[in-house]
PDB file of C-alpha atoms in Angstrom:
ATOM      1  CA  MET A   1       0.000   0.000   0.000  1.00 48.00           C
ATOM      2  CA  PRO A   2       2.623   2.557   0.723  1.00 50.00           C
ATOM      3  CA  GLN A   3       4.491   1.897  -2.472  1.00 48.00           C
ATOM      4  CA  GLU A   4       1.333   2.230  -4.575  1.00 50.00           C
ATOM      5  CA  GLN A   5       0.356   5.571  -2.964  1.00 49.00           C
ATOM      6  CA  TYR A   6       3.701   7.319  -3.549  1.00 49.00           C
ATOM      7  CA  PRO A   7       3.568   7.124  -7.359  1.00 51.00           C
ATOM      8  CA  HIS A   8       0.013   8.467  -7.276  1.00 50.00           C
ATOM      9  CA  ARG A   9       1.000  11.471  -5.094  1.00 51.00           C
ATOM     10  CA  SER A  10       3.991  12.344  -7.259  1.00 51.00           C
ATOM     11  CA  THR A  11       1.767  12.137 -10.329  1.00 51.00           C
ATOM     12  CA  MET A  12      -0.730  14.652  -8.798  1.00 51.00           C
ATOM     13  CA  GLN A  13       1.953  17.156  -7.889  1.00 51.00           C
ATOM     14  CA  SER A  14       3.504  17.051 -11.347  1.00 51.00           C
ATOM     15  CA  SER A  15       0.116  17.546 -12.983  1.00 52.00           C
ATOM     16  CA  GLU A  16      -0.904  20.642 -10.858  1.00 57.00           C
ATOM     17  CA  GLY A  17       2.439  22.472 -11.168  1.00 57.00           C
ATOM     18  CA  PRO A  18       4.178  24.803  -8.583  1.00 64.00           C
ATOM     19  CA  GLN A  19       1.916  27.085  -6.399  1.00 66.00           C
ATOM     20  CA  VAL A  20       2.750  30.933  -6.028  1.00 64.00           C
ATOM     21  CA  TYR A  21       1.714  32.895  -2.838  1.00 61.00           C
ATOM     22  CA  LYS A  22       1.291  36.725  -3.210  1.00 64.00           C
ATOM     23  CA  VAL A  23       2.728  38.920  -0.399  1.00 64.00           C
ATOM     24  CA  GLY A  24       1.556  42.640   0.068  1.00 69.00           C
ATOM     25  CA  ILE A  25      -1.526  44.923   0.493  1.00 72.00           C
ATOM     26  CA  TYR A  26      -4.057  44.955  -2.270  1.00 75.00           C
ATOM     27  CA  GLY A  27      -7.510  46.238  -2.872  1.00 79.00           C
ATOM     28  CA  TRP A  28      -9.213  48.765  -0.635  1.00 83.00           C
ATOM     29  CA  ARG A  29      -6.490  48.482   2.024  1.00 84.00           C
ATOM     30  CA  LYS A  30      -3.921  49.739  -0.497  1.00 85.00           C
ATOM     31  CA  ARG A  31      -6.123  52.663  -1.472  1.00 87.00           C
ATOM     32  CA  CYS A  32      -6.644  53.634   2.232  1.00 91.00           C
ATOM     33  CA  LEU A  33      -2.908  53.494   2.840  1.00 90.00           C
ATOM     34  CA  TYR A  34      -2.246  55.816  -0.104  1.00 90.00           C
ATOM     35  CA  PHE A  35      -4.955  58.160   1.138  1.00 93.00           C
ATOM     36  CA  PHE A  36      -3.425  58.364   4.637  1.00 93.00           C
ATOM     37  CA  VAL A  37       0.051  58.930   3.212  1.00 94.00           C
ATOM     38  CA  LEU A  38      -1.289  61.734   1.019  1.00 94.00           C
ATOM     39  CA  LEU A  39      -3.165  63.265   3.968  1.00 95.00           C
ATOM     40  CA  LEU A  40      -0.018  63.110   6.092  1.00 96.00           C
ATOM     41  CA  MET A  41       1.987  64.884   3.402  1.00 96.00           C
ATOM     42  CA  ILE A  42      -0.670  67.605   3.186  1.00 96.00           C
ATOM     43  CA  LEU A  43      -0.569  68.083   6.971  1.00 96.00           C
ATOM     44  CA  ILE A  44       3.217  68.290   6.909  1.00 96.00           C
ATOM     45  CA  LEU A  45       3.110  70.919   4.197  1.00 96.00           C
ATOM     46  CA  VAL A  46       0.440  72.923   6.026  1.00 96.00           C
ATOM     47  CA  ASN A  47       2.396  72.692   9.294  1.00 95.00           C
ATOM     48  CA  LEU A  48       5.564  73.799   7.545  1.00 95.00           C
ATOM     49  CA  ALA A  49       3.750  76.717   5.920  1.00 95.00           C
ATOM     50  CA  MET A  50       2.211  77.775   9.257  1.00 94.00           C
ATOM     51  CA  THR A  51       5.608  77.557  10.964  1.00 91.00           C
ATOM     52  CA  ILE A  52       7.200  79.726   8.286  1.00 90.00           C
ATOM     53  CA  TRP A  53       4.307  82.200   8.557  1.00 90.00           C
ATOM     54  CA  ILE A  54       4.648  82.406  12.362  1.00 86.00           C
ATOM     55  CA  LEU A  55       8.397  82.930  12.070  1.00 83.00           C
ATOM     56  CA  LYS A  56       7.755  85.680   9.548  1.00 83.00           C
ATOM     57  CA  VAL A  57       5.025  87.412  11.552  1.00 81.00           C
ATOM     58  CA  MET A  58       6.814  87.153  14.911  1.00 77.00           C
ATOM     59  CA  ASN A  59      10.039  88.277  13.282  1.00 76.00           C
ATOM     60  CA  PHE A  60      12.148  85.423  14.588  1.00 78.00           C
ATOM     61  CA  THR A  61      15.852  85.964  13.962  1.00 75.00           C
ATOM     62  CA  ILE A  62      19.117  84.697  15.357  1.00 75.00           C
ATOM     63  CA  ASP A  63      19.251  87.663  17.770  1.00 73.00           C
ATOM     64  CA  GLY A  64      15.741  87.301  19.177  1.00 73.00           C
ATOM     65  CA  MET A  65      12.054  87.498  18.473  1.00 74.00           C
ATOM     66  CA  GLY A  66      10.056  90.540  17.369  1.00 70.00           C
ATOM     67  CA  ASN A  67      10.952  93.551  19.530  1.00 73.00           C
ATOM     68  CA  LEU A  68      12.904  91.317  21.895  1.00 75.00           C
ATOM     69  CA  ARG A  69      16.640  91.108  21.253  1.00 77.00           C
ATOM     70  CA  ILE A  70      19.252  89.083  23.076  1.00 76.00           C
ATOM     71  CA  THR A  71      22.442  91.055  23.671  1.00 77.00           C
ATOM     72  CA  GLU A  72      25.595  90.559  25.693  1.00 77.00           C
ATOM     73  CA  LYS A  73      24.217  92.711  28.531  1.00 76.00           C
ATOM     74  CA  GLY A  74      20.831  90.993  28.665  1.00 76.00           C
ATOM     75  CA  LEU A  75      17.489  91.364  26.935  1.00 77.00           C
ATOM     76  CA  LYS A  76      16.644  94.458  24.888  1.00 77.00           C
ATOM     77  CA  LEU A  77      12.969  95.165  24.333  1.00 76.00           C
ATOM     78  CA  GLU A  78      11.817  97.815  21.875  1.00 74.00           C
ATOM     79  CA  GLY A  79       8.312  99.289  21.804  1.00 71.00           C
ATOM     80  CA  ASP A  80       5.385  98.617  24.161  1.00 73.00           C
ATOM     81  CA  SER A  81       5.332  95.362  26.123  1.00 73.00           C
ATOM     82  CA  GLU A  82       2.692  93.645  28.205  1.00 75.00           C
ATOM     83  CA  PHE A  83       3.466  91.220  31.051  1.00 76.00           C
ATOM     84  CA  LEU A  84       0.602  89.049  32.248  1.00 79.00           C
ATOM     85  CA  LYS A  85       2.539  87.549  35.173  1.00 79.00           C
ATOM     86  CA  PRO A  86       5.244  88.839  37.562  1.00 77.00           C
ATOM     87  CA  LEU A  87       8.505  90.034  36.035  1.00 76.00           C
ATOM     88  CA  TYR A  88      11.742  89.268  37.872  1.00 78.00           C
ATOM     89  CA  ALA A  89      14.773  91.271  36.785  1.00 78.00           C
ATOM     90  CA  LYS A  90      17.900  92.676  38.360  1.00 79.00           C
ATOM     91  CA  GLU A  91      17.715  95.939  36.445  1.00 80.00           C
ATOM     92  CA  ILE A  92      15.144  97.618  34.194  1.00 82.00           C
ATOM     93  CA  ARG A  93      16.195 100.697  32.250  1.00 80.00           C
ATOM     94  CA  SER A  94      15.246 102.532  29.076  1.00 80.00           C
ATOM     95  CA  ARG A  95      17.346 103.317  26.068  1.00 77.00           C
ATOM     96  CA  PRO A  96      19.712 106.278  26.426  1.00 79.00           C
ATOM     97  CA  GLY A  97      17.813 109.504  25.928  1.00 82.00           C
ATOM     98  CA  ASN A  98      14.340 107.908  26.133  1.00 81.00           C
ATOM     99  CA  PRO A  99      11.956 107.826  29.126  1.00 83.00           C
ATOM    100  CA  LEU A 100      10.745 104.671  30.860  1.00 82.00           C
ATOM    101  CA  TYR A 101       6.953 104.267  31.198  1.00 80.00           C
ATOM    102  CA  PHE A 102       4.991 101.929  33.477  1.00 79.00           C
ATOM    103  CA  GLN A 103       1.330 101.736  32.492  1.00 79.00           C
ATOM    104  CA  SER A 104      -1.447  99.740  34.137  1.00 81.00           C
ATOM    105  CA  ALA A 105      -5.233  99.676  34.084  1.00 81.00           C
ATOM    106  CA  ARG A 106      -5.306  99.659  37.908  1.00 83.00           C
ATOM    107  CA  ASN A 107      -2.307  99.835  40.242  1.00 85.00           C
ATOM    108  CA  VAL A 108       1.439  99.724  39.730  1.00 86.00           C
ATOM    109  CA  THR A 109       3.089  98.117  42.755  1.00 86.00           C
ATOM    110  CA  VAL A 110       6.816  97.856  43.462  1.00 86.00           C
ATOM    111  CA  ASN A 111       7.813  95.558  46.353  1.00 86.00           C
ATOM    112  CA  ILE A 112      11.190  95.084  48.043  1.00 87.00           C
ATOM    113  CA  LEU A 113      11.465  91.643  49.669  1.00 85.00           C
ATOM    114  CA  ASN A 114      13.963  90.084  52.046  1.00 86.00           C
ATOM    115  CA  GLU A 115      15.377  86.557  52.016  1.00 84.00           C
ATOM    116  CA  LYS A 116      12.163  85.214  53.571  1.00 85.00           C
ATOM    117  CA  THR A 117      10.003  86.874  50.859  1.00 83.00           C
ATOM    118  CA  LYS A 118       8.644  89.339  53.407  1.00 88.00           C
ATOM    119  CA  VAL A 119       7.730  92.782  52.076  1.00 88.00           C
ATOM    120  CA  LEU A 120      10.090  95.445  53.465  1.00 89.00           C
ATOM    121  CA  THR A 121       9.187  98.393  51.240  1.00 91.00           C
ATOM    122  CA  ARG A 122       6.168  98.885  48.988  1.00 91.00           C
ATOM    123  CA  LEU A 123       5.296 101.627  46.523  1.00 90.00           C
ATOM    124  CA  VAL A 124       1.731 101.626  45.192  1.00 91.00           C
ATOM    125  CA  THR A 125       0.556 104.077  42.547  1.00 90.00           C
ATOM    126  CA  GLY A 126      -3.183 103.919  41.905  1.00 86.00           C
ATOM    127  CA  PRO A 127      -5.979 106.021  40.445  1.00 85.00           C
ATOM    128  CA  GLN A 128      -6.753 107.582  43.836  1.00 85.00           C
ATOM    129  CA  ALA A 129      -3.377 108.065  45.532  1.00 88.00           C
ATOM    130  CA  VAL A 130       0.315 107.195  45.639  1.00 89.00           C
ATOM    131  CA  GLU A 131       1.228 105.203  48.741  1.00 89.00           C
ATOM    132  CA  ALA A 132       4.694 104.423  50.097  1.00 88.00           C
ATOM    133  CA  HIS A 133       5.040 101.825  52.875  1.00 89.00           C
ATOM    134  CA  SER A 134       8.458 101.800  54.541  1.00 89.00           C
ATOM    135  CA  GLN A 135      10.182 102.556  57.821  1.00 89.00           C
ATOM    136  CA  LYS A 136      11.547 105.852  56.495  1.00 90.00           C
ATOM    137  CA  PHE A 137      10.886 107.988  53.432  1.00 89.00           C
ATOM    138  CA  GLU A 138      13.584 110.341  52.090  1.00 91.00           C
ATOM    139  CA  VAL A 139      13.911 112.761  49.181  1.00 91.00           C
ATOM    140  CA  LYS A 140      17.413 113.944  48.276  1.00 90.00           C
ATOM    141  CA  THR A 141      19.047 116.029  45.574  1.00 90.00           C
ATOM    142  CA  LEU A 142      21.631 114.726  43.130  1.00 89.00           C
ATOM    143  CA  SER A 143      24.366 116.017  45.401  1.00 90.00           C
ATOM    144  CA  GLY A 144      22.982 114.065  48.366  1.00 88.00           C
ATOM    145  CA  LYS A 145      21.370 116.945  50.261  1.00 91.00           C
ATOM    146  CA  LEU A 146      18.308 115.935  52.236  1.00 91.00           C
ATOM    147  CA  LEU A 147      15.141 117.732  51.081  1.00 91.00           C
ATOM    148  CA  PHE A 148      12.443 115.759  52.895  1.00 91.00           C
ATOM    149  CA  SER A 149      12.284 112.798  55.246  1.00 91.00           C
ATOM    150  CA  ALA A 150       9.518 111.207  57.287  1.00 91.00           C
ATOM    151  CA  ASP A 151       9.376 108.385  59.821  1.00 89.00           C
ATOM    152  CA  ASP A 152       7.400 107.467  62.932  1.00 88.00           C
ATOM    153  CA  ASN A 153       9.113 110.103  65.078  1.00 87.00           C
ATOM    154  CA  GLU A 154       9.403 113.231  62.932  1.00 86.00           C
ATOM    155  CA  VAL A 155       9.116 114.859  59.525  1.00 85.00           C
ATOM    156  CA  VAL A 156      12.134 116.857  58.369  1.00 87.00           C
ATOM    157  CA  VAL A 157      12.101 119.467  55.596  1.00 86.00           C
ATOM    158  CA  GLY A 158      15.670 120.210  54.569  1.00 85.00           C
ATOM    159  CA  ALA A 159      14.978 122.832  51.894  1.00 83.00           C
ATOM    160  CA  GLU A 160      16.008 126.417  52.518  1.00 80.00           C
ATOM    161  CA  ARG A 161      12.410 127.595  52.133  1.00 78.00           C
ATOM    162  CA  LEU A 162       9.085 125.842  52.677  1.00 79.00           C
ATOM    163  CA  ARG A 163       6.377 127.489  50.577  1.00 78.00           C
ATOM    164  CA  VAL A 164       2.682 126.702  51.052  1.00 77.00           C
ATOM    165  CA  LEU A 165       0.517 127.840  48.135  1.00 79.00           C
ATOM    166  CA  GLY A 166      -2.892 126.921  49.549  1.00 76.00           C
ATOM    167  CA  ALA A 167      -5.468 129.681  49.844  1.00 75.00           C
ATOM    168  CA  GLU A 168      -6.327 128.639  53.406  1.00 73.00           C
ATOM    169  CA  GLY A 169      -2.699 128.595  54.517  1.00 73.00           C
ATOM    170  CA  THR A 170      -1.210 125.884  56.717  1.00 77.00           C
ATOM    171  CA  VAL A 171      -3.015 124.160  59.588  1.00 77.00           C
ATOM    172  CA  PHE A 172      -0.992 122.749  62.500  1.00 77.00           C
ATOM    173  CA  PRO A 173      -3.157 120.739  64.925  1.00 78.00           C
ATOM    174  CA  LYS A 174      -0.343 120.798  67.492  1.00 78.00           C
ATOM    175  CA  SER A 175       2.824 122.783  68.086  1.00 79.00           C
ATOM    176  CA  ILE A 176       5.319 123.898  65.452  1.00 79.00           C
ATOM    177  CA  GLU A 177       9.013 124.554  66.061  1.00 79.00           C
ATOM    178  CA  THR A 178      10.878 126.857  63.673  1.00 79.00           C
ATOM    179  CA  PRO A 179      13.506 129.617  63.923  1.00 79.00           C
ATOM    180  CA  ASN A 180      11.843 131.874  61.359  1.00 80.00           C
ATOM    181  CA  VAL A 181       8.340 132.424  59.987  1.00 81.00           C
ATOM    182  CA  ARG A 182       7.994 134.951  57.176  1.00 79.00           C
ATOM    183  CA  ALA A 183       5.844 135.683  54.153  1.00 79.00           C
ATOM    184  CA  ASP A 184       6.869 136.227  50.554  1.00 78.00           C
ATOM    185  CA  PRO A 185       7.923 139.751  49.569  1.00 78.00           C
ATOM    186  CA  PHE A 186       4.969 142.167  49.377  1.00 78.00           C
ATOM    187  CA  LYS A 187       2.705 139.554  50.994  1.00 79.00           C
ATOM    188  CA  GLU A 188       1.026 139.592  54.392  1.00 81.00           C
ATOM    189  CA  LEU A 189       1.921 137.154  57.160  1.00 82.00           C
ATOM    190  CA  ARG A 190      -0.984 136.041  59.340  1.00 82.00           C
ATOM    191  CA  LEU A 191      -0.808 133.802  62.393  1.00 82.00           C
ATOM    192  CA  GLU A 192      -4.338 132.859  63.333  1.00 80.00           C
ATOM    193  CA  SER A 193      -6.114 130.502  65.713  1.00 80.00           C
ATOM    194  CA  PRO A 194      -9.862 130.656  64.884  1.00 77.00           C
ATOM    195  CA  THR A 195     -11.216 128.758  67.903  1.00 77.00           C
ATOM    196  CA  ARG A 196      -8.360 128.523  70.431  1.00 77.00           C
ATOM    197  CA  ALA A 197      -5.513 130.572  71.839  1.00 78.00           C
ATOM    198  CA  LEU A 198      -2.297 131.413  69.996  1.00 79.00           C
ATOM    199  CA  VAL A 199       0.790 130.835  72.130  1.00 80.00           C
ATOM    200  CA  MET A 200       4.354 131.767  71.121  1.00 81.00           C
ATOM    201  CA  GLU A 201       7.188 130.657  73.391  1.00 80.00           C
ATOM    202  CA  ALA A 202      10.964 130.975  73.125  1.00 79.00           C
ATOM    203  CA  PRO A 203      13.651 130.514  75.813  1.00 79.00           C
ATOM    204  CA  LYS A 204      15.686 133.537  74.619  1.00 77.00           C
ATOM    205  CA  GLY A 205      13.033 135.921  73.343  1.00 76.00           C
ATOM    206  CA  ILE A 206      10.521 136.439  70.572  1.00 79.00           C
ATOM    207  CA  GLU A 207      11.069 139.064  67.887  1.00 80.00           C
ATOM    208  CA  ILE A 208       8.202 140.304  65.717  1.00 80.00           C
ATOM    209  CA  ASN A 209       9.403 142.616  62.991  1.00 78.00           C
ATOM    210  CA  ALA A 210       7.623 144.284  60.049  1.00 78.00           C
ATOM    211  CA  GLU A 211      10.195 146.143  57.959  1.00 76.00           C
ATOM    212  CA  ALA A 212       7.874 147.879  55.492  1.00 76.00           C
ATOM    213  CA  GLY A 213       4.395 147.535  56.948  1.00 74.00           C
ATOM    214  CA  SER A 214       2.249 147.561  60.040  1.00 80.00           C
ATOM    215  CA  LEU A 215       1.897 144.984  62.784  1.00 79.00           C
ATOM    216  CA  ARG A 216      -1.536 144.072  64.081  1.00 81.00           C
ATOM    217  CA  ALA A 217      -2.558 141.720  66.890  1.00 81.00           C
ATOM    218  CA  THR A 218      -6.288 141.006  67.294  1.00 81.00           C
ATOM    219  CA  CYS A 219      -8.055 138.664  69.697  1.00 80.00           C
ATOM    220  CA  ARG A 220     -11.588 137.951  70.866  1.00 79.00           C
ATOM    221  CA  THR A 221     -11.276 138.262  74.628  1.00 79.00           C
ATOM    222  CA  GLU A 222      -7.841 139.073  76.037  1.00 78.00           C
ATOM    223  CA  LEU A 223      -4.415 140.045  74.707  1.00 78.00           C
ATOM    224  CA  ARG A 224      -1.669 139.470  77.245  1.00 78.00           C
ATOM    225  CA  LEU A 225       2.000 140.499  77.136  1.00 79.00           C
ATOM    226  CA  GLU A 226       3.920 139.014  80.040  1.00 78.00           C
ATOM    227  CA  SER A 227       7.579 139.136  81.015  1.00 78.00           C
ATOM    228  CA  LYS A 228       8.546 137.219  84.149  1.00 79.00           C
ATOM    229  CA  ASP A 229      12.136 138.370  84.687  1.00 79.00           C
ATOM    230  CA  GLY A 230      12.522 141.312  82.324  1.00 78.00           C
ATOM    231  CA  GLU A 231      10.562 144.231  81.006  1.00 80.00           C
ATOM    232  CA  ILE A 232       8.274 145.065  78.103  1.00 81.00           C
ATOM    233  CA  THR A 233       9.452 148.049  76.058  1.00 81.00           C
ATOM    234  CA  LEU A 234       7.245 149.964  73.632  1.00 80.00           C
ATOM    235  CA  ASN A 235       9.654 152.050  71.573  1.00 80.00           C
ATOM    236  CA  SER A 236       7.879 154.327  69.119  1.00 81.00           C
ATOM    237  CA  ALA A 237       7.472 158.006  68.316  1.00 82.00           C
ATOM    238  CA  LYS A 238       3.729 157.721  68.973  1.00 82.00           C
ATOM    239  CA  ILE A 239       1.899 155.241  71.185  1.00 80.00           C
ATOM    240  CA  LYS A 240      -1.888 155.485  70.880  1.00 80.00           C
ATOM    241  CA  LEU A 241      -4.511 153.858  73.072  1.00 79.00           C
ATOM    242  CA  PRO A 242      -7.715 155.206  71.473  1.00 80.00           C
ATOM    243  CA  ASN A 243     -10.330 153.147  73.292  1.00 80.00           C
ATOM    244  CA  LEU A 244      -9.262 153.669  76.909  1.00 81.00           C
ATOM    245  CA  PRO A 245     -12.058 154.654  79.306  1.00 82.00           C
ATOM    246  CA  GLN A 246     -11.995 158.198  80.713  1.00 78.00           C
ATOM    247  CA  GLY A 247     -12.572 159.166  84.294  1.00 73.00           C
ATOM    248  CA  SER A 248     -15.024 161.879  85.348  1.00 68.00           C
ATOM    249  CA  SER A 249     -13.810 165.472  85.210  1.00 55.00           C
ATOM    250  CA  SER A 250     -12.479 166.935  88.435  1.00 50.00           C
ATOM    251  CA  SER A 251     -14.056 170.340  87.716  1.00 55.00           C
ATOM    252  CA  ALA A 252     -17.273 171.002  85.785  1.00 50.00           C
ATOM    253  CA  GLY A 253     -15.960 174.057  83.923  1.00 50.00           C
ATOM    254  CA  SER A 254     -12.653 172.601  82.798  1.00 53.00           C
ATOM    255  CA  ARG A 255     -12.309 172.079  79.035  1.00 57.00           C
ATOM    256  CA  GLN A 256      -8.682 171.034  78.803  1.00 61.00           C
ATOM    257  CA  LYS A 257      -7.803 168.067  76.581  1.00 73.00           C
ATOM    258  CA  ILE A 258      -4.719 166.981  78.480  1.00 80.00           C
ATOM    259  CA  TYR A 259      -5.111 163.611  80.148  1.00 81.00           C
ATOM    260  CA  GLU A 260      -3.125 161.525  82.542  1.00 83.00           C
ATOM    261  CA  LEU A 261      -2.608 157.804  81.972  1.00 84.00           C
ATOM    262  CA  CYS A 262      -3.559 155.836  85.057  1.00 86.00           C
ATOM    263  CA  VAL A 263      -3.222 152.198  86.009  1.00 86.00           C
ATOM    264  CA  CYS A 264      -5.639 150.305  88.222  1.00 85.00           C
ATOM    265  CA  PRO A 265      -4.430 147.681  90.720  1.00 82.00           C
ATOM    266  CA  ASN A 266      -5.789 144.971  88.432  1.00 81.00           C
ATOM    267  CA  GLY A 267      -3.707 146.339  85.543  1.00 79.00           C
ATOM    268  CA  ARG A 268      -6.468 148.191  83.737  1.00 81.00           C
ATOM    269  CA  LEU A 269      -5.520 151.482  82.033  1.00 84.00           C
ATOM    270  CA  PHE A 270      -7.718 154.560  81.905  1.00 84.00           C
ATOM    271  CA  LEU A 271      -7.455 158.289  81.226  1.00 84.00           C
ATOM    272  CA  SER A 272      -7.992 161.032  83.734  1.00 83.00           C
ATOM    273  CA  GLN A 273      -7.966 164.772  83.082  1.00 80.00           C
ATOM    274  CA  ALA A 274      -4.623 166.168  84.127  1.00 79.00           C
ATOM    275  CA  GLY A 275      -4.441 168.688  86.943  1.00 76.00           C
ATOM    276  CA  SER A 276      -1.826 170.400  89.039  1.00 77.00           C
ATOM    277  CA  SER A 277      -1.289 167.053  90.714  1.00 80.00           C
ATOM    278  CA  SER A 278      -2.237 163.452  89.880  1.00 81.00           C
ATOM    279  CA  THR A 279      -5.951 162.916  89.469  1.00 79.00           C
ATOM    280  CA  CYS A 280      -5.806 159.104  89.225  1.00 83.00           C
ATOM    281  CA  GLN A 281      -6.878 158.685  92.822  1.00 78.00           C
ATOM    282  CA  ILE A 282     -10.013 160.755  92.186  1.00 73.00           C
ATOM    283  CA  ASN A 283     -11.185 158.527  89.308  1.00 70.00           C
ATOM    284  CA  THR A 284     -10.638 155.128  90.894  1.00 71.00           C
ATOM    285  CA  SER A 285     -14.276 154.295  90.203  1.00 75.00           C
ATOM    286  CA  VAL A 286     -13.202 153.268  86.714  1.00 76.00           C
ATOM    287  CA  CYS A 287     -11.259 150.347  88.192  1.00 80.00           C
ATOM    288  CA  LEU A 288     -14.420 148.792  89.745  1.00 74.00           C
TER     289      LEU A 288
END
């Protein structure tokens, strides 16, 4: 049996001939593959064109991008710039000869931090006010001379002249210490306390001088000149006291207009018609 089957099998193989097996992608799979390859090439071309367009619009170069240039000293930015998040830099300066502008829709805040990120100094510029938060605030000239300083203890004005241009003048709720108070040339100087007393004190004297004008002191109730250890001197060619009370005449027929200045024990001054001797004792009723 085995020998008879072998010739039959060899005869069948020789009659059919050699079989060929095809390897590859055919039909609709091949067409889909070509379609995807074509689509990929189109996407690559579009991406390349968009990249070139972005490089052209943003002005990408070897030195930087757009208005931003990379130099040996750092970054150089030309034109207006907008920062949406915090900017950390060691130094910010403008080009030589051009100003530096900081513009914001709300506030512009500058903070100085320590190693523990704690705010030491803060400068806030807003639509309502400019605020500076620090232990001490100073304004100096280019030569280093102090013009203004303020801290918790005192405020110092180092300028040679402090000028107040307000129509209502300057209001000091408490005391003021200064060696000299004067007005501008051809202007009046007024020291006024509308609702309280006006007190001027000095350990070595007070000098009130009007070189080219008059001096006037007005009060509501009482004007007092007091010297504890010295004297009060009124040095003038004419000293007038127009509103002093007058005592009654010593004689009914006397018409003389010569008066004697008298002083009451309480310090009140009054006039009494002069006679051959003092008439102050006769008119003491004025002192009551």
